[in-house]
Amino acid sequence: MTAVAEPVPASITAKGWGWRHPGRTRWAVRNIDLTIEPGQRVLLLGASGAGKSTLLHGLAGVLGDQDEGEQAGELTIDGVSPADSRGRSGLVLQDPDSQLVLARVGDEVAFGAENLAVPRNEIWPRVRQSLDDVGLDVPLNSSTTALSGGQKQRLALAAVLAMQPGLLLLDEPTANLDPAGVLEVRDAVLRVLNRTSATLVVVEHRVEIWADVVDRVVVLDSDGGILADGAPATVLRHESTRARLIEAGVWVPGYRPETPTVRTGSGTDLLQASGLSVARTKRGPAVLSGVDLTLRRQEAVSVLGPNGAGKSTLALTLAGLLRPRGGGLTALEPLARGAGATPYEWKSADLVNRIGTVFQEPEHQFLTNTVREELEFGPRRVARLTEEEVRRRIDPIAERLRLTGLLKANPFTLSGGERRRLSVATMLATNPDILILDEPTFGQDANTWAELVTLLVELIHGGTCVVSVTHDREYTAALGSRIAAVDGTSATLEAAA
């Protein structure tokens, strides 16, 4: 086997650096003065919207030129503009599906190295080494679409490692993974860093996962500049610094914001699954069978289980977006209200104000060019409200979810956490009887997490049924959820959290 050369660790320098997206008055990030030495391992924190992802994208050289935004100051890797040093850095995004290109595992890992014109005889040793590094033990001709979420995340990491970057940039790499997958991806990163000494910058809201394995914590201030910078023990545990971070909404180990107490009641039955079987595709095999579940007003249900077990498929079937493979799924009259007993057969206008769905990838449900238009879309077409009634409905939601200052922004230029809050807000604006959310808390800082939980608790008290696919046990407990535990064959109901 051909020996695989190791990458040279990269250095980072930012001098008054900032970036503003086109058409935005507010800078996504600004006044960043920062030096990161070769081989350092840095955990990058900050409130939702503070500019963490923008900084990573800037370092990866993918923000574009002056026609695609406005840059201030200077940002360099080894003294060179990131756009002129592509290949020195490798970026792994929150959603692995968004960066998978090819159909087979081996081709996917080789793709980046091929684009860097690495000689063919060097590429395949790199491919095998990278797959070994991340612990993805599957044949090279395996289908990329058949992998679980955790496997896809490791595949995306392997594809970046095969490029041998001196700078590894990770944007919430464990965002949608189950607890076992979180540790698998983190440990894969550590194995690579121990072997290559590459520089690491990782953005992650799950601070406790990385706090003990990085050298340094850098916290971005939402108003620009650096809020805190130092060793993890100093930044995360020193009393005065810890208090400032909590106020800013940064998650710190051992802290959970206060939320209202849930008062669940025995509300009216809305939707009943009896012996339900669900499948991801029309002709694909059933991923869950024999599901018995009744959704009621004034309650929360959390769907828990490992990646690939069928949680999202069950949620989309309950939402009327996938046809049941077998068994029964019946909308009872308090929900159906004359639309019929089969949600999958409802017209979209009948569905949206009865069962609202927030997808795992927020951008998959955006339809317009501004945040305001996105919020107004449902109420205008479903409820037939006047202009004044539309404003009275969406303005409080926008304020609660901290979207007021973004109403003129293009939804696709928002941060990951902002896009998630917008996707939730668009469904809240249609006031559905059942709200189904897939990973609703990813990308949220402590303050926006608490506001989202508070808003959902109020909805439950008001009579809404909230169903969440989630790995967030604290969120599940805060909503007082009944638990539907999914194991890849069926779903077992458990008592409230």
Coordinates of C-alpha atoms in Angstrom, one line a residue:
M1 CA 0.0 0.0 0.0
T2 CA 1.4 3.4 -1.0
A3 CA 2.4 5.6 2.0
V4 CA 0.1 8.5 2.6
A5 CA 1.8 11.8 3.1
E6 CA 0.6 13.9 6.1
P7 CA -0.8 17.4 5.7
V8 CA 1.1 20.5 7.0
P9 CA -0.9 22.2 9.8
A10 CA -2.2 25.6 8.7
S11 CA -2.2 29.0 10.5
I12 CA -5.1 31.5 10.6
T13 CA -5.0 35.3 10.9
A14 CA -8.0 37.7 11.0
K15 CA -7.5 41.4 11.2
G16 CA -10.7 43.4 11.6
W17 CA -12.4 40.9 9.3
G18 CA -16.1 41.0 8.6
W19 CA -18.6 39.9 6.0
R20 CA -22.1 41.2 5.0
H21 CA -24.4 39.3 2.8
P22 CA -25.9 41.2 -0.2
G23 CA -29.0 43.1 0.6
R24 CA -28.4 42.9 4.3
T25 CA -27.9 46.0 6.5
R26 CA -26.5 44.0 9.4
W27 CA -23.1 42.4 9.2
A28 CA -23.1 38.6 9.5
V29 CA -19.8 38.9 11.4
R30 CA -17.4 41.8 11.9
N31 CA -14.4 43.2 13.7
I32 CA -12.7 39.8 14.1
D33 CA -9.1 39.9 15.3
L34 CA -7.8 36.4 15.7
T35 CA -4.6 34.3 15.3
I36 CA -4.7 30.6 15.4
E37 CA -1.4 28.8 15.4
P38 CA -0.7 25.6 13.4
G39 CA -2.0 22.5 15.0
Q40 CA -4.3 24.2 17.5
R41 CA -7.7 22.7 18.3
V42 CA -10.3 25.5 18.7
L43 CA -13.9 25.3 19.7
L44 CA -15.8 28.2 18.2
L45 CA -18.9 29.3 20.1
G46 CA -21.4 32.2 20.0
A47 CA -25.1 32.9 20.1
S48 CA -27.2 31.8 17.1
G49 CA -26.5 34.3 14.3
A50 CA -23.2 35.5 15.8
G51 CA -21.4 34.6 12.6
K52 CA -19.8 31.2 13.4
S53 CA -20.7 29.5 10.2
T54 CA -19.9 32.6 8.2
L55 CA -16.4 32.6 9.6
L56 CA -15.9 29.0 8.7
H57 CA -17.2 29.6 5.2
G58 CA -14.8 32.5 4.9
L59 CA -11.9 30.3 5.9
A60 CA -13.0 27.7 3.4
G61 CA -13.0 30.3 0.6
V62 CA -16.7 29.7 -0.3
L63 CA -18.3 33.1 0.6
G64 CA -17.8 34.5 -2.9
D65 CA -16.4 37.8 -4.2
Q66 CA -17.4 41.4 -3.6
D67 CA -20.4 40.9 -6.0
E68 CA -21.8 38.3 -3.6
G69 CA -21.3 40.2 -0.4
E70 CA -19.1 42.9 1.3
Q71 CA -15.9 42.1 3.1
A72 CA -14.0 44.2 5.6
G73 CA -10.5 43.7 6.9
E74 CA -8.4 40.7 6.1
L75 CA -8.7 36.9 6.6
T76 CA -5.8 34.6 5.6
I77 CA -4.6 31.0 5.8
D78 CA -0.8 30.8 6.0
G79 CA -0.8 34.5 4.9
V80 CA -2.8 33.8 1.8
S81 CA -6.5 34.6 1.0
P82 CA -8.6 31.5 1.6
A83 CA -10.0 31.8 -2.0
D84 CA -6.4 31.4 -3.3
S85 CA -5.5 28.5 -1.0
R86 CA -8.4 26.1 -1.6
G87 CA -7.3 22.6 -0.6
R88 CA -5.5 23.9 2.5
S89 CA -8.8 23.8 4.3
G90 CA -11.6 21.3 4.3
L91 CA -15.2 22.1 5.5
V92 CA -17.7 19.6 6.8
L93 CA -21.2 21.0 6.9
Q94 CA -24.1 20.4 9.4
D95 CA -26.1 18.4 6.9
P96 CA -24.0 15.7 5.2
D97 CA -26.6 15.2 2.4
S98 CA -25.9 18.7 1.2
Q99 CA -22.3 17.9 0.3
L100 CA -22.7 14.3 -1.0
V101 CA -22.2 14.3 -4.7
L102 CA -21.6 10.8 -6.1
A103 CA -23.5 7.5 -5.8
R104 CA -20.7 5.3 -4.5
V105 CA -18.7 5.6 -1.3
G106 CA -15.3 5.2 -2.9
D107 CA -16.0 7.8 -5.6
E108 CA -17.4 10.2 -3.1
V109 CA -14.2 10.1 -0.9
A110 CA -12.0 10.4 -4.0
F111 CA -13.9 13.3 -5.5
G112 CA -12.3 16.2 -3.7
A113 CA -8.8 14.8 -4.2
E114 CA -9.5 14.4 -7.9
N115 CA -10.5 18.0 -8.1
L116 CA -7.2 19.0 -6.6
A117 CA -5.5 17.1 -9.4
V118 CA -3.9 14.6 -6.9
P119 CA -2.1 11.9 -9.0
R120 CA -4.3 8.8 -9.5
N121 CA -1.8 6.5 -7.8
E122 CA -2.0 8.6 -4.6
I123 CA -5.8 9.0 -4.5
W124 CA -6.9 5.5 -3.6
P125 CA -4.5 5.0 -0.7
R126 CA -5.8 8.3 0.6
V127 CA -9.4 7.0 0.2
R128 CA -8.7 3.9 2.2
Q129 CA -6.7 5.7 4.8
S130 CA -9.5 8.3 5.3
L131 CA -12.2 5.6 5.6
D132 CA -10.1 3.8 8.2
D133 CA -9.6 7.1 10.1
V134 CA -13.3 7.7 10.4
G135 CA -14.2 4.1 11.1
L136 CA -16.5 3.7 8.1
D137 CA -16.1 0.0 7.3
V138 CA -18.3 -0.4 4.1
P139 CA -17.3 -1.6 0.6
L140 CA -16.1 1.2 -1.8
N141 CA -19.0 0.5 -4.1
S142 CA -21.7 0.9 -1.4
S143 CA -24.5 3.3 -2.2
T144 CA -24.1 6.7 -0.5
T145 CA -27.9 7.1 -0.2
A146 CA -28.2 3.8 1.7
L147 CA -26.0 5.0 4.6
S148 CA -27.5 6.1 7.9
G149 CA -27.2 9.7 9.1
G150 CA -24.1 8.9 11.2
Q151 CA -22.5 7.0 8.4
K152 CA -23.1 9.9 6.0
Q153 CA -21.5 12.3 8.4
R154 CA -18.4 10.1 8.7
L155 CA -18.4 9.8 4.9
A156 CA -18.4 13.6 4.5
L157 CA -15.5 13.8 6.9
A158 CA -13.6 11.1 5.1
A159 CA -14.1 12.9 1.8
V160 CA -12.6 16.1 3.3
L161 CA -9.7 14.1 4.9
A162 CA -8.7 12.6 1.6
M163 CA -7.9 16.1 0.4
Q164 CA -5.3 16.3 3.2
P165 CA -6.2 19.8 4.4
G166 CA -4.0 21.5 6.9
L167 CA -7.1 23.1 8.4
L168 CA -10.2 21.1 9.3
L169 CA -13.4 23.1 9.6
L170 CA -16.4 21.4 11.2
D171 CA -19.8 23.2 11.3
E172 CA -21.9 21.4 14.0
P173 CA -20.8 17.9 12.7
T174 CA -22.9 16.1 15.3
A175 CA -26.1 18.3 14.9
N176 CA -28.5 15.5 13.9
L177 CA -26.8 12.4 15.3
D178 CA -27.9 10.1 18.1
P179 CA -25.7 9.9 21.2
A180 CA -23.6 7.0 19.9
G181 CA -23.1 8.8 16.5
V182 CA -22.0 11.9 18.3
L183 CA -19.2 10.1 20.0
E184 CA -18.3 8.2 16.8
V185 CA -17.8 11.3 14.8
R186 CA -15.9 13.1 17.6
D187 CA -13.6 10.2 18.1
A188 CA -13.0 9.9 14.4
V189 CA -11.9 13.6 14.3
L190 CA -9.6 13.0 17.3
R191 CA -7.9 10.0 15.6
V192 CA -7.2 12.1 12.5
L193 CA -5.8 15.0 14.5
N194 CA -3.6 12.7 16.6
R195 CA -2.2 11.3 13.4
T196 CA -1.9 14.4 11.3
S197 CA -1.6 17.4 13.7
A198 CA -3.9 19.4 11.4
T199 CA -5.4 22.6 12.8
L200 CA -9.0 22.3 13.9
V201 CA -11.8 24.8 14.2
V202 CA -15.1 23.2 15.2
V203 CA -18.5 25.0 15.7
E204 CA -20.8 23.1 18.1
H205 CA -23.6 23.9 20.5
R206 CA -22.9 20.6 22.4
V207 CA -20.1 22.2 24.2
E208 CA -19.5 19.3 26.6
I209 CA -18.7 17.0 23.7
W210 CA -15.6 19.0 22.7
A211 CA -14.6 21.0 25.8
D212 CA -12.1 18.4 27.1
V213 CA -10.5 17.7 23.8
V214 CA -9.7 21.2 22.4
D215 CA -6.9 23.6 23.4
R216 CA -8.8 26.8 23.2
V217 CA -12.3 28.2 23.2
V218 CA -13.1 31.3 21.1
V219 CA -16.6 33.0 21.6
L220 CA -17.9 35.4 19.0
D221 CA -19.9 38.4 20.2
S222 CA -23.2 39.0 18.4
D223 CA -22.4 42.7 18.2
G224 CA -19.0 42.0 16.6
G225 CA -15.6 41.0 17.8
I226 CA -14.6 38.4 20.3
L227 CA -16.5 37.9 23.6
A228 CA -14.1 35.5 25.1
D229 CA -10.9 33.6 24.2
G230 CA -8.8 31.2 26.2
A231 CA -8.3 27.7 27.6
P232 CA -11.6 25.8 28.0
A233 CA -11.3 25.7 31.8
T234 CA -10.9 29.5 31.9
V235 CA -13.6 30.4 29.4
L236 CA -16.3 27.8 30.3
R237 CA -15.8 27.5 34.1
H238 CA -14.5 30.7 35.5
E239 CA -17.4 32.4 37.3
S240 CA -17.2 35.8 35.7
T241 CA -16.7 34.5 32.1
R242 CA -19.3 31.8 32.6
A243 CA -21.9 34.4 33.6
R244 CA -21.2 36.5 30.5
L245 CA -21.6 33.5 28.3
I246 CA -24.9 32.4 29.8
E247 CA -26.2 36.0 29.4
A248 CA -25.2 35.9 25.7
G249 CA -27.0 32.6 25.2
V250 CA -23.9 30.4 24.9
W251 CA -24.4 26.8 26.2
V252 CA -21.9 26.0 29.0
P253 CA -21.5 22.7 30.7
G254 CA -24.0 22.0 33.5
Y255 CA -26.4 24.9 32.5
R256 CA -30.0 24.6 31.2
P257 CA -32.2 27.7 30.9
E258 CA -35.5 27.7 32.8
T259 CA -38.7 27.0 31.0
P260 CA -42.4 26.9 32.0
T261 CA -43.8 23.8 33.6
V262 CA -46.0 21.8 31.2
R263 CA -49.6 21.1 32.3
T264 CA -50.6 18.3 30.0
G265 CA -54.3 17.2 29.9
S266 CA -56.3 14.4 28.5
G267 CA -57.3 16.3 25.4
T268 CA -59.5 15.2 22.5
D269 CA -58.2 12.4 20.2
L270 CA -57.1 13.8 16.8
L271 CA -55.2 11.2 14.9
Q272 CA -55.0 7.4 15.4
A273 CA -52.4 4.9 14.1
S274 CA -53.4 1.3 14.3
G275 CA -50.9 -1.4 13.3
L276 CA -49.3 1.2 11.1
S277 CA -46.4 0.3 8.7
V278 CA -44.3 3.0 7.1
A279 CA -41.7 3.1 4.3
R280 CA -39.3 5.7 3.0
T281 CA -40.3 5.2 -0.7
K282 CA -43.4 4.0 -2.5
R283 CA -41.9 0.6 -3.3
G284 CA -39.3 0.3 -0.6
P285 CA -39.4 -2.0 2.4
A286 CA -41.3 -1.1 5.5
V287 CA -38.9 0.4 8.1
L288 CA -41.5 0.3 10.9
S289 CA -44.5 -2.0 11.4
G290 CA -47.2 -2.5 14.0
V291 CA -47.2 1.1 15.3
D292 CA -50.1 1.9 17.6
L293 CA -50.3 5.6 18.5
T294 CA -53.0 8.2 19.3
L295 CA -52.2 11.9 19.0
R296 CA -54.3 14.1 21.3
R297 CA -54.8 17.8 21.9
Q298 CA -52.8 19.3 24.8
E299 CA -49.9 16.8 24.7
A300 CA -46.4 16.4 23.4
V301 CA -44.9 13.2 21.9
S302 CA -41.2 12.8 21.3
V303 CA -40.0 10.2 18.8
L304 CA -36.6 8.9 19.9
G305 CA -34.2 6.3 18.6
P306 CA -30.9 5.8 16.7
N307 CA -30.1 7.3 13.3
G308 CA -31.7 5.3 10.5
A309 CA -34.3 3.7 12.7
G310 CA -37.3 5.3 10.9
K311 CA -38.1 8.3 13.1
S312 CA -38.4 10.8 10.3
T313 CA -40.3 8.3 8.1
L314 CA -42.9 7.8 10.8
A315 CA -43.2 11.5 11.3
L316 CA -43.7 12.2 7.6
T317 CA -46.4 9.5 7.5
L318 CA -48.2 10.9 10.5
A319 CA -48.0 14.3 8.8
G320 CA -49.9 13.0 5.7
L321 CA -46.8 13.5 3.5
L322 CA -46.0 9.8 2.9
R323 CA -48.6 7.1 2.1
P324 CA -48.9 4.4 4.9
R325 CA -47.4 1.1 3.7
G326 CA -50.0 -0.8 5.8
G327 CA -52.3 -0.7 8.8
G328 CA -54.5 2.3 9.6
L329 CA -54.0 6.0 10.0
T330 CA -57.2 7.8 10.7
A331 CA -58.0 11.5 11.2
L332 CA -60.8 11.7 13.7
E333 CA -63.5 14.3 13.1
P334 CA -62.1 17.0 15.5
L335 CA -59.1 17.0 13.1
A336 CA -60.6 16.0 9.8
R337 CA -63.5 18.6 9.9
G338 CA -65.0 17.3 6.7
A339 CA -61.7 16.8 4.8
G340 CA -61.9 13.0 5.1
A341 CA -60.3 10.4 7.3
T342 CA -57.1 9.9 5.4
P343 CA -54.5 12.7 5.7
Y344 CA -52.4 11.5 2.8
E345 CA -55.4 12.2 0.5
W346 CA -56.0 15.7 1.7
K347 CA -55.4 18.7 -0.5
S348 CA -52.5 20.9 0.6
A349 CA -54.8 23.7 1.8
D350 CA -56.7 21.2 4.0
L351 CA -53.5 19.7 5.4
V352 CA -51.5 22.8 6.3
N353 CA -53.9 24.2 8.9
R354 CA -54.6 20.7 10.4
I355 CA -51.1 19.2 10.5
G356 CA -48.0 21.4 10.1
T357 CA -44.6 19.9 9.4
V358 CA -41.1 21.3 10.0
F359 CA -38.6 19.3 8.0
Q360 CA -35.2 18.3 9.3
E361 CA -33.6 20.4 6.6
P362 CA -35.3 23.9 6.9
E363 CA -34.4 25.1 3.4
H364 CA -36.5 22.3 1.9
Q365 CA -39.6 24.2 2.9
F366 CA -38.7 27.8 1.9
L367 CA -40.7 29.2 -1.0
T368 CA -40.1 32.9 -1.1
N369 CA -37.3 35.6 -1.3
T370 CA -37.7 37.2 2.2
V371 CA -38.3 36.1 5.7
R372 CA -41.5 38.2 5.9
E373 CA -42.9 36.7 2.7
E374 CA -42.1 33.2 4.1
L375 CA -44.0 34.0 7.3
E376 CA -47.0 35.4 5.4
F377 CA -47.2 32.6 2.9
G378 CA -49.3 30.2 4.9
P379 CA -51.8 32.6 6.5
R380 CA -52.4 34.4 3.2
R381 CA -53.3 31.2 1.4
V382 CA -54.9 29.2 4.1
A383 CA -56.7 31.5 6.5
R384 CA -57.6 34.2 4.0
L385 CA -56.7 36.9 6.5
T386 CA -56.6 40.6 5.9
E387 CA -53.3 42.5 5.8
E388 CA -53.8 43.6 9.4
E389 CA -54.7 40.2 10.6
V390 CA -51.6 38.7 8.9
R391 CA -49.4 41.2 10.6
R392 CA -51.0 40.6 14.0
R393 CA -50.4 36.9 13.6
I394 CA -46.8 36.9 12.3
D395 CA -45.3 39.9 14.1
P396 CA -45.4 38.3 17.6
I397 CA -44.0 35.0 16.3
A398 CA -41.2 36.8 14.6
E399 CA -40.4 38.7 17.8
R400 CA -40.5 35.6 20.0
L401 CA -38.2 33.7 17.7
R402 CA -35.8 36.7 17.2
L403 CA -36.5 37.1 13.5
T404 CA -37.8 40.7 13.5
G405 CA -34.4 42.1 12.4
L406 CA -34.3 39.6 9.5
L407 CA -37.7 40.2 7.9
K408 CA -36.1 41.6 4.7
A409 CA -33.4 39.0 4.5
N410 CA -33.4 36.1 2.0
P411 CA -34.1 32.9 4.0
F412 CA -31.2 31.1 2.4
T413 CA -28.7 33.7 3.8
L414 CA -29.7 33.0 7.4
S415 CA -27.5 31.0 9.8
G416 CA -28.5 27.4 10.5
G417 CA -30.1 28.3 13.8
E418 CA -32.0 31.2 12.2
R419 CA -33.3 29.0 9.3
R420 CA -34.5 26.5 11.9
R421 CA -36.4 29.1 13.8
L422 CA -37.9 30.5 10.6
S423 CA -39.1 27.0 9.5
V424 CA -40.8 26.6 12.9
A425 CA -42.3 30.1 12.7
T426 CA -43.8 29.4 9.2
M427 CA -45.8 26.5 10.6
L428 CA -46.8 28.3 13.8
A429 CA -48.3 31.1 11.6
T430 CA -50.8 28.6 10.1
N431 CA -52.0 27.6 13.6
P432 CA -52.3 23.8 13.0
D433 CA -54.0 21.3 15.3
I434 CA -50.9 19.0 15.2
L435 CA -47.4 20.4 14.8
I436 CA -44.7 17.8 13.7
L437 CA -41.1 18.9 14.1
D438 CA -38.0 17.1 13.0
E439 CA -34.9 18.0 15.1
P440 CA -36.4 21.4 16.1
T441 CA -33.6 22.5 18.5
F442 CA -30.5 22.0 16.3
G443 CA -28.4 25.1 15.9
Q444 CA -30.1 26.9 18.8
D445 CA -28.2 28.8 21.5
A446 CA -29.5 28.5 25.1
N447 CA -31.7 31.6 24.8
T448 CA -33.4 30.7 21.6
W449 CA -33.8 27.1 22.8
A450 CA -35.6 28.4 25.9
E451 CA -37.8 30.7 23.8
L452 CA -38.7 27.9 21.4
V453 CA -39.5 25.5 24.3
T454 CA -41.6 28.2 26.0
L455 CA -43.6 28.9 22.8
L456 CA -44.3 25.2 22.3
V457 CA -45.4 24.8 25.9
E458 CA -47.9 27.6 25.4
L459 CA -49.1 25.9 22.2
I460 CA -49.7 22.7 24.1
H461 CA -51.6 24.5 26.8
G462 CA -53.7 26.1 24.1
G463 CA -54.7 22.7 22.7
T464 CA -52.0 21.9 20.0
C465 CA -50.5 18.4 19.8
V466 CA -46.7 18.8 19.4
V467 CA -44.8 15.8 17.9
S468 CA -41.0 16.0 17.8
V469 CA -38.3 13.8 16.2
T470 CA -35.4 14.6 18.4
H471 CA -32.2 13.5 20.1
D472 CA -32.5 16.3 22.6
R473 CA -33.5 14.7 25.9
E474 CA -33.6 18.0 27.8
Y475 CA -36.1 19.3 25.2
T476 CA -38.1 16.1 25.6
A477 CA -38.2 16.5 29.4
A478 CA -39.1 20.2 29.2
L479 CA -42.2 19.5 27.1
G480 CA -43.2 16.6 29.3
S481 CA -43.4 14.4 26.3
R482 CA -44.8 10.9 26.0
I483 CA -42.0 8.9 24.3
A484 CA -42.3 6.8 21.1
A485 CA -39.1 4.8 21.2
V486 CA -38.2 3.7 17.6
D487 CA -35.8 0.8 17.1
G488 CA -35.8 0.1 13.4
T489 CA -38.7 -2.4 13.5
S490 CA -41.5 -0.8 15.6
A491 CA -42.3 2.0 18.0
T492 CA -42.8 1.4 21.7
L493 CA -44.8 3.9 23.7
E494 CA -43.3 5.0 27.1
A495 CA -44.5 7.2 29.9
A496 CA -44.0 10.9 29.8
A497 CA -40.5 12.2 30.3

